[in-house]
mmCIF file of C-alpha atoms in Angstrom:
data_model
loop_
_atom_site.group_PDB
_atom_site.id
_atom_site.type_symbol
_atom_site.label_atom_id
_atom_site.label_comp_id
_atom_site.label_asym_id
_atom_site.label_seq_id
_atom_site.Cartn_x
_atom_site.Cartn_y
_atom_site.Cartn_z
ATOM 1 C CA VAL H 11 110.097 66.434 105.493
ATOM 2 C CA PRO H 12 112.051 69.457 104.207
ATOM 3 C CA THR H 13 111.454 70.058 100.515
ATOM 4 C CA PRO H 14 114.360 70.982 98.233
ATOM 5 C CA PRO H 15 114.379 74.681 97.336
ATOM 6 C CA VAL H 16 113.304 75.646 93.837
ATOM 7 C CA SER H 17 116.653 77.058 92.824
ATOM 8 C CA GLY H 18 117.111 79.425 89.933
ATOM 9 C CA SER H 19 113.947 81.427 90.524
ATOM 10 C CA ASP H 20 114.270 85.050 91.463
ATOM 11 C CA ALA H 21 112.803 84.560 94.912
ATOM 12 C CA ASP H 22 115.885 82.758 96.154
ATOM 13 C CA LYS H 23 118.142 85.671 95.375
ATOM 14 C CA GLY H 24 116.503 87.663 98.147
ATOM 15 C CA SER H 25 118.390 87.820 101.409
ATOM 16 C CA LEU H 26 117.541 89.252 104.792
ATOM 17 C CA LYS H 27 120.082 91.969 104.048
ATOM 18 C CA SER H 28 118.404 93.059 100.809
ATOM 19 C CA TYR H 29 114.905 93.096 102.357
ATOM 20 C CA ALA H 30 116.178 95.031 105.396
ATOM 21 C CA ALA H 31 118.028 97.543 103.191
ATOM 22 C CA GLY H 32 114.967 97.953 100.958
ATOM 23 C CA PHE H 33 112.715 98.466 103.956
ATOM 24 C CA ILE H 34 114.965 101.022 105.681
ATOM 25 C CA PHE H 35 115.522 103.042 102.495
ATOM 26 C CA SER H 36 111.783 102.955 101.692
ATOM 27 C CA VAL H 37 110.777 104.162 105.175
ATOM 28 C CA GLY H 38 113.424 106.898 104.928
ATOM 29 C CA LEU H 39 112.307 108.091 101.492
ATOM 30 C CA THR H 40 108.621 108.009 102.488
ATOM 31 C CA THR H 41 109.359 110.043 105.638
ATOM 32 C CA VAL H 42 111.406 112.584 103.656
ATOM 33 C CA ALA H 43 108.583 112.988 101.097
ATOM 34 C CA PHE H 44 105.876 113.540 103.747
ATOM 35 C CA ALA H 45 108.144 115.785 105.832
ATOM 36 C CA LEU H 46 108.857 117.971 102.771
ATOM 37 C CA VAL H 47 105.126 118.605 102.321
ATOM 38 C CA LEU H 48 104.337 118.931 106.042
ATOM 39 C CA GLN H 49 107.218 121.311 106.880
ATOM 40 C CA GLY H 50 104.905 124.233 106.173
ATOM 41 C CA GLY H 51 106.196 126.805 103.740
ATOM 42 C CA ALA H 52 109.898 126.998 104.586
ATOM 43 C CA LEU H 53 110.723 125.745 101.101
ATOM 44 C CA SER H 54 109.357 126.919 97.766
ATOM 45 C CA ARG H 55 106.603 124.913 96.077
ATOM 46 C CA ARG H 56 108.933 124.018 93.198
ATOM 47 C CA THR H 57 111.590 122.632 95.560
ATOM 48 C CA VAL H 58 109.020 120.535 97.430
ATOM 49 C CA LEU H 59 107.565 119.197 94.160
ATOM 50 C CA PHE H 60 111.004 118.263 92.840
ATOM 51 C CA GLY H 61 111.904 116.666 96.189
ATOM 52 C CA ILE H 62 108.841 114.425 96.476
ATOM 53 C CA LEU H 63 109.091 113.317 92.813
ATOM 54 C CA ALA H 64 112.780 112.450 93.267
ATOM 55 C CA ALA H 65 111.969 110.540 96.490
ATOM 56 C CA ALA H 66 109.210 108.598 94.683
ATOM 57 C CA VAL H 67 111.471 107.603 91.760
ATOM 58 C CA ALA H 68 114.216 106.591 94.201
ATOM 59 C CA GLN H 69 111.799 104.514 96.268
ATOM 60 C CA VAL H 70 110.432 102.715 93.192
ATOM 61 C CA LEU H 71 113.990 101.842 92.129
ATOM 62 C CA VAL H 72 114.908 100.676 95.655
ATOM 63 C CA GLN H 73 111.843 98.409 95.851
ATOM 64 C CA LEU H 74 112.378 96.970 92.352
ATOM 65 C CA ARG H 75 115.955 96.123 93.302
ATOM 66 C CA CYS H 76 115.573 94.966 96.925
ATOM 67 C CA PHE H 77 112.040 93.486 97.002
ATOM 68 C CA LEU H 78 111.688 92.176 93.429
ATOM 69 C CA HIS H 79 115.430 91.455 92.931
ATOM 70 C CA LEU H 80 115.347 93.032 89.508
ATOM 71 C CA GLY H 81 118.798 93.313 88.003
ATOM 72 C CA THR H 82 120.864 92.715 84.909
ATOM 73 C CA GLY H 83 121.507 89.021 85.659
ATOM 74 C CA ALA H 84 120.580 86.366 83.094
ATOM 75 C CA SER H 85 117.352 85.254 84.785
ATOM 76 C CA ALA H 86 116.034 88.768 85.352
ATOM 77 C CA ARG H 87 116.981 90.092 81.900
ATOM 78 C CA TRP H 88 113.570 89.485 80.297
ATOM 79 C CA ASN H 89 111.787 90.900 83.322
ATOM 80 C CA LEU H 90 113.901 94.050 83.037
ATOM 81 C CA LEU H 91 113.420 94.312 79.276
ATOM 82 C CA THR H 92 109.630 93.971 79.494
ATOM 83 C CA LEU H 93 109.553 96.491 82.367
ATOM 84 C CA VAL H 94 111.514 99.055 80.322
ATOM 85 C CA PHE H 95 109.128 98.502 77.395
ATOM 86 C CA THR H 96 106.138 98.922 79.741
ATOM 87 C CA LEU H 97 107.630 102.148 81.115
ATOM 88 C CA LEU H 98 107.897 103.446 77.539
ATOM 89 C CA ILE H 99 104.213 102.639 76.961
ATOM 90 C CA MET H 100 103.283 104.312 80.264
ATOM 91 C CA LEU H 101 105.304 107.400 79.347
ATOM 92 C CA LEU H 102 103.526 107.644 75.965
ATOM 93 C CA PHE H 103 100.192 107.077 77.682
ATOM 94 C CA VAL H 104 100.538 109.691 80.422
ATOM 95 C CA GLY H 105 102.712 112.160 78.528
ATOM 96 C CA GLY H 106 100.587 111.962 75.374
ATOM 97 C CA THR H 107 97.354 112.397 77.306
ATOM 98 C CA LEU H 108 98.639 115.428 79.186
ATOM 99 C CA TRP H 109 100.016 116.985 75.999
ATOM 100 C CA ILE H 110 96.797 116.563 73.995
ATOM 101 C CA MET H 111 94.468 117.617 76.809
ATOM 102 C CA SER H 112 96.482 120.699 77.803
ATOM 103 C CA ASP H 113 96.689 121.688 74.126
ATOM 104 C CA LEU H 114 92.919 121.308 73.739
ATOM 105 C CA ASN H 115 92.397 123.209 76.970
ATOM 106 C CA ALA H 116 94.568 126.085 75.748
ATOM 107 C CA ARG H 117 92.666 126.265 72.429
ATOM 108 C CA MET H 118 89.283 126.325 74.172
ATOM 109 C CA MET H 119 90.201 129.270 76.380
ATOM 110 C CA MET F 24 126.976 59.052 75.145
ATOM 111 C CA THR F 25 123.250 59.510 74.725
ATOM 112 C CA PRO F 26 121.430 62.323 76.470
ATOM 113 C CA PRO F 27 119.068 61.261 79.268
ATOM 114 C CA ALA F 28 115.702 60.059 78.021
ATOM 115 C CA LEU F 29 113.820 62.648 80.049
ATOM 116 C CA SER F 30 115.275 65.599 78.178
ATOM 117 C CA ILE F 31 114.469 63.967 74.821
ATOM 118 C CA ASP F 32 110.872 63.515 75.952
ATOM 119 C CA ALA F 33 110.787 67.063 77.148
ATOM 120 C CA ALA F 34 112.165 68.319 73.834
ATOM 121 C CA VAL F 35 109.625 66.273 71.880
ATOM 122 C CA THR F 36 106.546 66.962 73.964
ATOM 123 C CA GLY F 37 107.442 70.496 74.976
ATOM 124 C CA GLU F 38 106.853 69.662 78.622
ATOM 125 C CA LEU F 39 109.044 71.389 81.124
ATOM 126 C CA GLY F 40 110.584 70.260 84.368
ATOM 127 C CA PRO F 41 109.283 71.829 87.591
ATOM 128 C CA LEU F 42 112.137 74.355 87.669
ATOM 129 C CA GLU F 43 111.615 75.720 84.152
ATOM 130 C CA ALA F 44 107.852 75.578 84.638
ATOM 131 C CA ALA F 45 108.120 77.717 87.797
ATOM 132 C CA ASP F 46 110.383 80.230 86.007
ATOM 133 C CA ASN F 47 108.103 80.393 82.968
ATOM 134 C CA ARG F 48 105.029 80.906 85.103
ATOM 135 C CA ALA F 49 106.745 83.638 87.100
ATOM 136 C CA PHE F 50 107.619 85.362 83.813
ATOM 137 C CA GLY F 51 104.084 84.917 82.467
ATOM 138 C CA PHE F 52 102.725 86.444 85.662
ATOM 139 C CA TRP F 53 105.263 89.267 85.345
ATOM 140 C CA LEU F 54 103.811 90.039 81.887
ATOM 141 C CA TYR F 55 100.317 90.227 83.432
ATOM 142 C CA ILE F 56 101.687 92.639 86.063
ATOM 143 C CA MET F 57 103.148 94.788 83.275
ATOM 144 C CA SER F 58 99.690 94.995 81.655
ATOM 145 C CA ASP F 59 98.294 95.924 85.070
ATOM 146 C CA LEU F 60 100.819 98.782 85.232
ATOM 147 C CA VAL F 61 99.483 100.038 81.886
ATOM 148 C CA LEU F 62 95.984 100.008 83.428
ATOM 149 C CA PHE F 63 97.253 102.138 86.320
ATOM 150 C CA ALA F 64 99.026 104.441 83.832
ATOM 151 C CA ALA F 65 95.629 105.073 82.182
ATOM 152 C CA LEU F 66 94.077 105.896 85.571
ATOM 153 C CA PHE F 67 97.009 108.163 86.510
ATOM 154 C CA ALA F 68 96.668 109.950 83.149
ATOM 155 C CA THR F 69 92.940 110.425 83.795
ATOM 156 C CA TYR F 70 93.653 111.777 87.269
ATOM 157 C CA ALA F 71 96.354 114.100 85.933
ATOM 158 C CA VAL F 72 93.878 115.592 83.446
ATOM 159 C CA LEU F 73 90.817 115.800 85.736
ATOM 160 C CA GLY F 74 92.514 116.227 89.125
ATOM 161 C CA HIS F 75 92.107 120.016 89.183
ATOM 162 C CA ASN F 76 88.491 120.173 88.005
ATOM 163 C CA TYR F 77 86.828 120.725 91.375
ATOM 164 C CA ALA F 78 83.455 122.000 90.050
ATOM 165 C CA GLY F 79 83.373 124.462 92.948
ATOM 166 C CA GLY F 80 83.717 121.573 95.398
ATOM 167 C CA PRO F 81 86.475 120.663 97.841
ATOM 168 C CA THR F 82 90.117 120.361 96.766
ATOM 169 C CA GLY F 83 92.726 117.843 97.880
ATOM 170 C CA ARG F 84 93.946 120.390 100.395
ATOM 171 C CA ASP F 85 90.503 120.404 102.045
ATOM 172 C CA LEU F 86 90.045 116.630 102.095
ATOM 173 C CA PHE F 87 93.380 114.855 102.557
ATOM 174 C CA HIS F 88 94.892 114.166 105.957
ATOM 175 C CA LEU F 89 98.559 113.509 105.302
ATOM 176 C CA ARG F 90 99.305 111.950 108.693
ATOM 177 C CA TYR F 91 96.536 109.428 108.080
ATOM 178 C CA VAL F 92 97.929 108.652 104.616
ATOM 179 C CA PHE F 93 101.426 108.320 106.096
ATOM 180 C CA GLY F 94 100.031 105.651 108.439
ATOM 181 C CA GLU F 95 98.428 103.795 105.511
ATOM 182 C CA THR F 96 101.709 103.982 103.599
ATOM 183 C CA LEU F 97 103.713 102.515 106.472
ATOM 184 C CA LEU F 98 101.217 99.651 106.901
ATOM 185 C CA LEU F 99 101.512 98.659 103.250
ATOM 186 C CA LEU F 100 105.301 99.031 103.292
ATOM 187 C CA VAL F 101 105.780 96.877 106.392
ATOM 188 C CA SER F 102 103.390 94.337 104.903
ATOM 189 C CA SER F 103 105.471 94.223 101.695
ATOM 190 C CA ALA F 104 108.645 93.630 103.735
ATOM 191 C CA ALA F 105 106.848 90.959 105.805
ATOM 192 C CA PHE F 106 106.027 89.082 102.596
ATOM 193 C CA GLY F 107 109.740 89.148 101.775
ATOM 194 C CA LEU F 108 110.415 87.454 105.125
ATOM 195 C CA ALA F 109 107.766 84.830 104.293
ATOM 196 C CA MET F 110 109.628 84.103 101.031
ATOM 197 C CA LEU F 111 112.934 83.826 102.931
ATOM 198 C CA ALA F 112 111.339 81.385 105.391
ATOM 199 C CA GLY F 113 109.966 79.439 102.420
ATOM 200 C CA ALA F 114 113.429 79.150 100.842
ATOM 201 C CA ARG F 115 114.618 77.502 104.074
ATOM 202 C CA GLY F 116 111.608 75.174 104.184
ATOM 203 C CA GLY F 117 110.182 76.603 107.430
ATOM 204 C CA ARG F 118 106.458 75.989 106.994
ATOM 205 C CA THR F 119 105.360 77.462 110.352
ATOM 206 C CA ARG F 120 107.466 80.568 109.797
ATOM 207 C CA VAL F 121 105.972 81.033 106.324
ATOM 208 C CA LEU F 122 102.502 80.887 107.877
ATOM 209 C CA ILE F 123 103.444 83.358 110.616
ATOM 210 C CA TRP F 124 104.825 85.904 108.123
ATOM 211 C CA LEU F 125 101.856 85.418 105.798
ATOM 212 C CA ALA F 126 99.591 86.149 108.767
ATOM 213 C CA VAL F 127 101.569 89.335 109.545
ATOM 214 C CA THR F 128 101.350 90.380 105.881
ATOM 215 C CA PHE F 129 97.603 89.720 105.872
ATOM 216 C CA VAL F 130 96.834 91.657 109.060
ATOM 217 C CA LEU F 131 98.821 94.706 107.895
ATOM 218 C CA GLY F 132 97.226 94.574 104.445
ATOM 219 C CA LEU F 133 93.778 94.263 106.008
ATOM 220 C CA ALA F 134 94.497 97.289 108.215
ATOM 221 C CA PHE F 135 95.468 99.239 105.085
ATOM 222 C CA VAL F 136 92.226 98.319 103.301
ATOM 223 C CA ALA F 137 90.219 99.143 106.442
ATOM 224 C CA MET F 138 91.828 102.604 106.696
ATOM 225 C CA GLU F 139 91.130 103.296 103.023
ATOM 226 C CA PHE F 140 87.545 102.069 103.376
ATOM 227 C CA ASN F 141 87.099 104.333 106.394
ATOM 228 C CA GLU F 142 88.502 107.295 104.425
ATOM 229 C CA PHE F 143 86.112 106.652 101.494
ATOM 230 C CA HIS F 144 83.202 106.151 103.891
ATOM 231 C CA HIS F 145 83.740 109.547 105.529
ATOM 232 C CA LEU F 146 84.241 111.316 102.190
ATOM 233 C CA ILE F 147 80.958 109.916 100.866
ATOM 234 C CA LEU F 148 79.089 110.671 104.129
ATOM 235 C CA ASP F 149 80.273 114.289 103.946
ATOM 236 C CA GLY F 150 78.883 114.600 100.423
ATOM 237 C CA HIS F 151 82.309 114.345 98.796
ATOM 238 C CA GLY F 152 81.566 111.150 96.868
ATOM 239 C CA PRO F 153 82.700 110.378 93.311
ATOM 240 C CA GLN F 154 79.712 112.219 91.819
ATOM 241 C CA ARG F 155 80.736 115.563 93.382
ATOM 242 C CA SER F 156 83.391 116.605 90.824
ATOM 243 C CA ALA F 157 85.693 115.261 88.086
ATOM 244 C CA PHE F 158 88.523 115.472 90.632
ATOM 245 C CA LEU F 159 86.683 113.166 93.054
ATOM 246 C CA SER F 160 85.540 110.791 90.272
ATOM 247 C CA SER F 161 89.107 110.251 89.102
ATOM 248 C CA TYR F 162 90.356 110.113 92.712
ATOM 249 C CA PHE F 163 87.925 107.341 93.698
ATOM 250 C CA THR F 164 88.644 105.412 90.496
ATOM 251 C CA LEU F 165 92.429 105.492 90.875
ATOM 252 C CA VAL F 166 92.682 104.929 94.635
ATOM 253 C CA GLY F 167 89.742 102.489 94.632
ATOM 254 C CA THR F 168 91.289 100.364 91.866
ATOM 255 C CA HIS F 169 94.477 100.086 93.890
ATOM 256 C CA GLY F 170 92.479 99.238 97.017
ATOM 257 C CA THR F 171 90.553 96.545 95.112
ATOM 258 C CA HIS F 172 93.857 95.026 94.004
ATOM 259 C CA VAL F 173 95.024 94.922 97.626
ATOM 260 C CA ALA F 174 91.719 93.325 98.696
ATOM 261 C CA PHE F 175 92.116 90.574 96.071
ATOM 262 C CA GLY F 176 95.725 90.143 97.194
ATOM 263 C CA LEU F 177 94.404 89.533 100.733
ATOM 264 C CA LEU F 178 92.059 86.835 99.412
ATOM 265 C CA TRP F 179 94.982 85.248 97.563
ATOM 266 C CA ILE F 180 97.095 85.310 100.754
ATOM 267 C CA VAL F 181 94.359 83.379 102.584
ATOM 268 C CA VAL F 182 94.228 80.791 99.796
ATOM 269 C CA MET F 183 98.020 80.407 99.772
ATOM 270 C CA ALA F 184 98.198 80.145 103.576
ATOM 271 C CA GLY F 185 95.680 77.296 103.293
ATOM 272 C CA GLN F 186 97.799 75.585 100.643
ATOM 273 C CA VAL F 187 100.981 75.966 102.706
ATOM 274 C CA ALA F 188 99.197 74.585 105.776
ATOM 275 C CA PHE F 189 97.523 71.603 104.083
ATOM 276 C CA LYS F 190 99.759 70.771 101.103
ATOM 277 C CA GLY F 191 103.114 71.888 102.529
ATOM 278 C CA LEU F 192 105.854 73.734 100.667
ATOM 279 C CA THR F 193 105.697 71.637 97.514
ATOM 280 C CA ALA F 194 107.140 72.908 94.215
ATOM 281 C CA PRO F 195 103.754 74.114 92.859
ATOM 282 C CA VAL F 196 102.923 75.880 96.154
ATOM 283 C CA ARG F 197 106.335 77.621 96.170
ATOM 284 C CA SER F 198 105.838 78.660 92.579
ATOM 285 C CA ARG F 199 102.431 80.201 93.449
ATOM 286 C CA LEU F 200 103.866 81.952 96.512
ATOM 287 C CA MET F 201 106.521 83.419 94.227
ATOM 288 C CA ARG F 202 103.855 84.905 91.934
ATOM 289 C CA LEU F 203 101.867 86.240 94.879
ATOM 290 C CA SER F 204 105.037 87.951 96.148
ATOM 291 C CA ILE F 205 105.464 89.712 92.767
ATOM 292 C CA PHE F 206 101.817 90.889 92.967
ATOM 293 C CA TRP F 207 102.125 92.132 96.549
ATOM 294 C CA HIS F 208 105.430 93.990 96.065
ATOM 295 C CA LEU F 209 104.160 95.628 92.858
ATOM 296 C CA LEU F 210 101.071 96.919 94.712
ATOM 297 C CA ASP F 211 103.333 98.721 97.156
ATOM 298 C CA ILE F 212 105.291 100.223 94.234
ATOM 299 C CA VAL F 213 102.038 101.474 92.658
ATOM 300 C CA TRP F 214 101.083 102.964 96.054
ATOM 301 C CA VAL F 215 104.305 105.040 95.991
ATOM 302 C CA GLY F 216 102.924 106.636 92.816
ATOM 303 C CA VAL F 217 99.476 107.079 94.393
ATOM 304 C CA PHE F 218 100.594 108.789 97.602
ATOM 305 C CA THR F 219 103.027 111.031 95.701
ATOM 306 C CA VAL F 220 100.779 112.103 92.811
ATOM 307 C CA VAL F 221 97.390 112.106 94.553
ATOM 308 C CA TYR F 222 97.976 112.947 98.202
ATOM 309 C CA LEU F 223 101.289 114.847 98.389
ATOM 310 C CA MET F 224 100.912 116.760 95.114
ATOM 311 C CA GLY F 225 97.251 117.358 95.976
ATOM 312 C CA VAL F 226 98.222 119.252 99.131
ATOM 313 C CA ILE F 227 101.294 121.287 98.137
#
């Protein structure tokens, strides 16, 4: 007996198209990031670092959008809001730690 | 016109229908996932501070094999996409298809954990265990915590496959599958941070 779909939840907004797009973009961005590091000295270290960080941010955004269907729609609004708040906390956490520890490190030298 | 009795009861007792209950639980689980991200942020911060303290031991450049890590990454990524296909099959009520895609997700996830276990095993055998340097301590903690999450996700997949097989795609089972999908996709997103910060930045 087929059960009626639980409509309104975020899972139903996924389509084959969005999963396929998310997958293809993710494979592409992963390959670019690894290729940048494995290409062996043709590019400067700074360029490679910038490239892999940009690819990582892009891939996170792609997966949030295509796999988790995060958007600005009514049902996903609270998910988005809490994620943005969490990102702020993470930024304070990581940024603050690095700042304090590098400062301490510099003073101990 | 009086409103239907059910909604009055719901308003009085605070009980929710299956649809709102599923949405609320998904949101509650989302909040747990956010707290999990804060946990990973703490481990990333620790790694960022300690990641260059080698204590005269090996560096990331000596230890990491990027082609191996690329393989791990692809396994987890395909497994994340396979879970999406299980959710799509679930939305159409295809129980057998849900089970097939869950099995695919499980096998790929298990292969990922096995590769990571193998990597840790060889590092420890070569004397590059977590006690060797602050770099390796923070490396094992960060990557191992992610791997433990994936292992628990695998256990959860087995439980949910059992529920789909024996209970069918009922509203509670769908709602649990939905939360498992959030967990599984988020683990792949955390892995993007791990392979970029630990492996790629450790080698350049």
